[in-house]
Short mmCIF file of C-alpha atoms in Angstrom, two decimals:
data_model
loop_
_atom_site.label_atom_id
_atom_site.label_comp_id
_atom_site.label_asym_id
_atom_site.label_seq_id
_atom_site.Cartn_x
_atom_site.Cartn_y
_atom_site.Cartn_z
CA MET A 1 -4.75 -4.82 -13.74
CA VAL A 2 -1.46 -3.28 -14.89
CA ILE A 3 1.77 -4.01 -13.03
CA PRO A 4 4.15 -1.05 -12.71
CA VAL A 5 7.83 -1.91 -12.93
CA HIS A 6 9.64 1.43 -13.30
CA ASP A 7 8.99 5.14 -13.72
CA VAL A 8 10.95 7.58 -15.87
CA ASN A 9 11.36 10.21 -13.17
CA PRO A 10 14.85 10.54 -11.66
CA VAL A 11 15.36 11.80 -8.10
CA ARG A 12 17.86 14.34 -6.79
CA ARG A 13 18.62 12.62 -3.48
CA THR A 14 18.67 9.11 -2.08
CA PRO A 15 15.22 8.09 -0.75
CA TYR A 16 16.44 6.82 2.60
CA VAL A 17 12.99 6.77 4.21
CA THR A 18 11.48 4.78 1.35
CA TYR A 19 14.27 2.23 1.59
CA ALA A 20 13.96 2.10 5.39
CA LEU A 21 10.20 1.53 5.22
CA ILE A 22 10.66 -1.31 2.74
CA ALA A 23 13.35 -2.90 4.91
CA ALA A 24 11.19 -2.57 8.04
CA ASN A 25 8.20 -4.18 6.35
CA VAL A 26 10.27 -7.09 5.06
CA LEU A 27 11.96 -7.67 8.42
CA VAL A 28 8.69 -7.58 10.34
CA PHE A 29 7.22 -10.05 7.88
CA LEU A 30 10.15 -12.45 8.19
CA PHE A 31 10.11 -12.32 11.98
CA THR A 32 6.34 -12.51 12.40
CA PRO A 33 5.68 -15.60 14.57
CA GLY A 34 4.16 -18.43 12.58
CA ILE A 35 4.52 -16.68 9.23
CA ALA A 36 7.38 -18.82 7.88
CA GLY A 37 5.34 -21.98 7.71
CA SER A 38 2.23 -20.26 6.38
CA VAL A 39 4.03 -18.68 3.42
CA ALA A 40 5.79 -21.95 2.61
CA GLY A 41 2.49 -23.79 2.49
CA GLY A 42 3.44 -26.26 5.20
CA SER A 43 2.10 -24.57 8.31
CA ASP A 44 0.57 -26.70 11.03
CA LEU A 45 -2.22 -25.80 13.42
CA ALA A 46 0.18 -24.59 16.11
CA GLN A 47 1.79 -22.12 13.72
CA LEU A 48 -1.56 -20.86 12.52
CA CYS A 49 -2.79 -20.35 16.08
CA HIS A 50 0.39 -18.48 16.96
CA LEU A 51 0.04 -16.28 13.89
CA GLN A 52 -3.62 -15.59 14.64
CA ALA A 53 -2.80 -14.50 18.19
CA PHE A 54 0.01 -12.23 16.98
CA MET A 55 -2.16 -10.55 14.36
CA ASP A 56 -5.02 -10.04 16.80
CA HIS A 57 -2.62 -8.36 19.21
CA TYR A 58 -0.93 -5.96 16.77
CA ALA A 59 -3.50 -5.48 14.00
CA ALA A 60 -6.00 -2.63 13.92
CA VAL A 61 -9.59 -3.69 14.61
CA PRO A 62 -12.37 -1.26 13.55
CA ARG A 63 -14.57 -2.02 16.57
CA GLU A 64 -11.68 -1.27 18.90
CA LEU A 65 -10.76 1.95 17.08
CA ILE A 66 -14.24 3.44 17.02
CA HIS A 67 -15.94 2.08 20.15
CA HIS A 68 -12.89 1.12 22.23
CA GLN A 69 -14.59 -2.22 22.79
CA MET A 70 -11.77 -4.55 23.69
CA PRO A 71 -12.69 -8.24 23.33
CA GLN A 72 -13.00 -10.34 26.45
CA LEU A 73 -11.67 -13.40 24.66
CA VAL A 74 -8.78 -13.44 22.19
CA PRO A 75 -6.66 -16.18 20.61
CA THR A 76 -3.94 -17.26 23.01
CA GLY A 77 -1.72 -18.93 20.43
CA GLN A 78 -2.25 -22.34 21.98
CA VAL A 79 -3.87 -25.41 20.45
CA GLY A 80 -6.68 -27.18 22.28
CA ILE A 81 -8.92 -30.19 21.75
CA GLY A 82 -12.66 -29.65 21.90
CA ARG A 83 -15.80 -31.50 20.94
CA SER A 84 -15.36 -30.53 17.32
CA GLY A 85 -11.68 -31.48 17.26
CA ALA A 86 -8.44 -29.54 17.52
CA GLY A 87 -8.53 -25.77 17.30
CA CYS A 88 -7.04 -22.51 18.56
CA VAL A 89 -7.66 -21.73 22.21
CA VAL A 90 -9.21 -18.40 23.21
CA GLY A 91 -8.99 -16.73 26.59
CA PRO A 92 -8.76 -13.36 28.34
CA PRO A 93 -6.12 -11.11 26.78
CA GLY A 94 -2.81 -11.19 28.60
CA TYR A 95 -1.77 -7.78 27.29
CA ASP A 96 -2.90 -4.17 27.24
CA LYS A 97 -3.60 -3.03 23.69
CA SER A 98 -3.70 0.57 22.53
CA PRO A 99 -6.15 0.85 19.61
CA ALA A 100 -4.50 4.04 18.34
CA LEU A 101 -1.02 2.49 18.41
CA SER A 102 -2.33 -0.63 16.67
CA VAL A 103 -2.96 1.45 13.52
CA PHE A 104 0.78 2.12 13.34
CA THR A 105 1.88 -1.45 14.04
CA ALA A 106 -0.67 -2.77 11.52
CA MET A 107 1.08 -0.78 8.76
CA PHE A 108 4.02 -3.18 8.98
CA LEU A 109 2.06 -6.46 9.05
CA HIS A 110 1.34 -8.54 5.96
CA GLY A 111 -0.39 -11.87 5.58
CA SER A 112 1.43 -13.29 2.56
CA TRP A 113 4.40 -12.80 0.27
CA LEU A 114 2.07 -11.56 -2.48
CA HIS A 115 0.57 -8.98 -0.13
CA LEU A 116 4.01 -7.79 0.97
CA LEU A 117 5.75 -7.72 -2.41
CA GLY A 118 2.85 -5.98 -4.14
CA ASN A 119 2.86 -3.17 -1.58
CA MET A 120 6.64 -2.81 -1.58
CA LEU A 121 6.76 -2.66 -5.38
CA PHE A 122 4.39 0.32 -5.45
CA LEU A 123 6.25 2.01 -2.59
CA LEU A 124 9.62 1.55 -4.31
CA ILE A 125 8.46 2.93 -7.66
CA PHE A 126 6.42 5.90 -6.49
CA GLY A 127 7.69 6.63 -2.99
CA ASN A 128 11.17 7.82 -3.99
CA ASN A 129 9.88 10.79 -6.02
CA VAL A 130 7.35 11.84 -3.38
CA GLU A 131 10.07 11.67 -0.72
CA ASP A 132 12.39 13.64 -3.00
CA ARG A 133 9.79 16.41 -3.28
CA MET A 134 8.76 16.47 0.39
CA GLY A 135 12.06 15.75 2.11
CA HIS A 136 12.83 12.82 4.38
CA ILE A 137 11.11 13.85 7.61
CA ARG A 138 8.00 15.33 5.99
CA PHE A 139 7.64 12.26 3.81
CA PHE A 140 7.75 9.93 6.82
CA LEU A 141 5.14 12.02 8.65
CA PHE A 142 3.04 12.14 5.48
CA TYR A 143 3.27 8.35 5.10
CA VAL A 144 2.21 7.70 8.69
CA PHE A 145 -0.61 10.26 8.53
CA CYS A 146 -2.03 8.67 5.36
CA GLY A 147 -1.85 5.27 7.04
CA TYR A 148 -3.77 6.55 10.05
CA ALA A 149 -6.34 8.32 7.86
CA ALA A 150 -6.87 5.13 5.85
CA GLY A 151 -7.15 2.98 8.97
CA TYR A 152 -9.62 5.22 10.78
CA GLY A 153 -11.50 5.95 7.57
CA PHE A 154 -12.04 2.25 7.00
CA ALA A 155 -13.01 1.79 10.65
CA LEU A 156 -15.66 4.52 10.44
CA LEU A 157 -17.22 2.73 7.48
CA ASN A 158 -17.05 -0.64 9.27
CA ALA A 159 -17.44 0.37 12.91
CA SER A 160 -18.91 -2.95 14.05
CA SER A 161 -16.30 -5.14 12.40
CA GLY A 162 -14.04 -7.28 14.56
CA ASP A 163 -11.83 -8.40 11.68
CA PRO A 164 -8.17 -7.33 11.99
CA LEU A 165 -6.86 -4.79 9.49
CA ILE A 166 -3.23 -5.20 8.40
CA GLY A 167 -0.93 -3.97 5.65
CA ALA A 168 0.80 -0.85 4.37
CA SER A 169 -1.73 -0.41 1.55
CA GLY A 170 -3.49 2.60 3.05
CA ALA A 171 -0.27 4.55 3.59
CA ILE A 172 1.06 3.58 0.16
CA ALA A 173 -2.25 4.63 -1.42
CA GLY A 174 -1.53 8.08 0.00
CA VAL A 175 1.85 8.01 -1.74
CA LEU A 176 0.12 7.12 -5.01
CA GLY A 177 -2.33 10.00 -4.59
CA ALA A 178 0.54 12.41 -3.96
CA TYR A 179 2.44 11.14 -7.00
CA LEU A 180 -0.62 11.66 -9.19
CA VAL A 181 -0.88 15.28 -8.07
CA LEU A 182 2.85 16.04 -8.31
CA TYR A 183 3.85 14.06 -11.42
CA PRO A 184 0.74 13.31 -13.50
CA ARG A 185 2.71 13.31 -16.78
CA ALA A 186 5.62 11.19 -15.63
CA ARG A 187 5.96 8.02 -17.69
CA VAL A 188 5.61 4.66 -16.01
CA TRP A 189 6.68 1.34 -17.49
CA VAL A 190 3.98 -1.25 -16.84
CA LEU A 191 3.25 -4.86 -17.74
CA VAL A 192 -0.23 -5.41 -19.13
CA PRO A 193 -1.47 -9.02 -19.07
CA PHE A 194 -2.91 -9.73 -22.52
CA LEU A 195 -2.15 -13.33 -23.49
CA ILE A 196 1.41 -12.36 -22.55
CA PHE A 197 2.73 -9.51 -20.43
CA LEU A 198 3.02 -6.53 -22.76
CA PRO A 199 5.48 -3.80 -21.68
CA LEU A 200 4.03 -0.32 -22.19
CA ARG A 201 5.09 3.14 -21.10
CA LEU A 202 2.05 5.07 -19.93
CA PRO A 203 1.51 8.44 -18.24
CA ALA A 204 1.19 8.29 -14.46
CA TRP A 205 -2.27 9.86 -14.53
CA LEU A 206 -3.53 6.92 -16.57
CA VAL A 207 -1.82 4.23 -14.48
CA LEU A 208 -2.78 5.66 -11.09
CA GLY A 209 -6.19 6.84 -12.23
CA PHE A 210 -6.98 3.34 -13.45
CA TRP A 211 -5.74 1.92 -10.13
CA PHE A 212 -8.04 4.26 -8.20
CA VAL A 213 -11.05 3.39 -10.35
CA LEU A 214 -10.41 -0.30 -9.73
CA GLN A 215 -10.31 0.28 -5.97
CA ALA A 216 -13.64 2.12 -6.14
CA VAL A 217 -15.22 -0.67 -8.19
CA TYR A 218 -13.84 -3.39 -5.93
CA SER A 219 -14.95 -1.58 -2.77
CA SER A 220 -18.53 -1.82 -4.02
CA GLY A 221 -18.15 -5.58 -4.31
CA GLU A 222 -18.30 -5.58 -8.09
CA GLY A 223 -15.89 -7.63 -10.18
CA VAL A 224 -14.04 -9.30 -7.30
CA SER A 225 -14.86 -12.24 -5.05
CA ASP A 226 -12.72 -11.23 -2.05
CA ALA A 227 -14.10 -7.71 -1.53
CA GLY A 228 -14.78 -8.61 2.09
CA THR A 229 -11.16 -9.57 2.81
CA VAL A 230 -9.38 -6.61 1.21
CA ALA A 231 -9.83 -3.12 2.68
CA TYR A 232 -10.44 -1.31 -0.61
CA ALA A 233 -12.16 1.53 1.22
CA ALA A 234 -8.91 2.16 3.12
CA HIS A 235 -7.09 2.45 -0.21
CA ILE A 236 -9.58 5.05 -1.41
CA VAL A 237 -9.34 7.13 1.77
CA GLY A 238 -5.53 7.00 1.79
CA PHE A 239 -5.35 7.98 -1.89
CA LEU A 240 -7.64 10.99 -1.49
CA VAL A 241 -5.86 12.19 1.65
CA GLY A 242 -2.51 11.90 -0.14
CA MET A 243 -3.82 14.01 -3.02
CA VAL A 244 -5.08 16.73 -0.68
CA LEU A 245 -1.85 16.89 1.33
CA ALA A 246 0.34 17.02 -1.79
CA TRP A 247 -1.67 19.70 -3.56
CA PRO A 248 0.10 22.71 -1.93
CA LEU A 249 3.43 21.32 -3.22
CA LYS A 250 2.31 21.11 -6.82
CA PRO A 251 3.18 24.70 -7.95
CA GLY A 252 6.85 24.33 -7.05
CA THR A 253 7.32 20.79 -8.32
CA PRO A 254 9.72 20.51 -11.28
CA PRO A 255 8.19 18.58 -14.18
CA PRO A 256 9.49 15.10 -15.02
CA PRO A 257 11.85 14.79 -17.99
CA GLU A 258 10.29 14.73 -21.42
CA PRO A 259 9.85 11.14 -22.63
CA ARG A 260 12.15 9.99 -25.39
CA GLY A 261 12.59 6.76 -27.26
CA LEU A 262 9.89 4.17 -26.70
CA LEU A 263 6.41 5.48 -26.07
CA PHE A 264 3.37 3.28 -25.47
CA GLY A 265 5.47 0.29 -26.51
CA ARG A 266 6.54 1.88 -29.83
CA ARG A 267 9.33 4.24 -30.77
CA ALA A 268 8.12 7.81 -30.81
CA ARG A 269 8.56 9.69 -34.08
CA PRO A 270 10.22 13.10 -34.02
CA ARG A 271 7.87 16.01 -34.47
CA HIS A 272 8.57 18.69 -37.07
CA GLY A 273 7.07 22.12 -36.55
CA TRP A 274 7.13 25.44 -38.33
#
């Protein structure tokens, strides 16, 4: 897996929406009940029960999205003692949950620092150029639409699942798909783990194409042990939807600047023609 760190593709205007989305995701993560202890590695059972109840309330659940089957028992956030020992108490839900709205709230929920920072890194690098091309309002609507498409697409493929779906990955996958359509030749600095992290400058079509292939492989359960805990299918749906929505903008998109200096980790030699 390559780690993008920067793209050589300047913008014409400040990407306010991209910055606002990153700030919102970070703030929601920091103020998520019970998350502080879990990310520090010192969470107790009470914190975990509180976090589980919060996620169940605001996360998107495929069974709820497709069948509108609301559970009769949900985590309450309380700790109880049973025959098998201490555990999280379940009971009737004390709230009214909108499955459709939960897709939106789930876009701002993350389960770990790694989950959050990985998503925000991709959004920061690739979101600014897509926002620059679309404009602030259209980019926000595009982002939300891709998130909804990814959430419902995953739910259709896992209609009986009661596992909560969280994260901005589906919406950000749409941003990646749009970037691939609009700026396939833009250069992206990446770190490639090979004994050490090797810095390389690669074309966006190679970086994002490789990312998409990995998601397709992982979604089939090949080459990864946690395929059941990561919604790779949502990434695929979001990416494809982003490509389709960005395609009409491709003819009028100015090309990225021609790469100069270092290329593929080496200094490019000047070309001499006739």
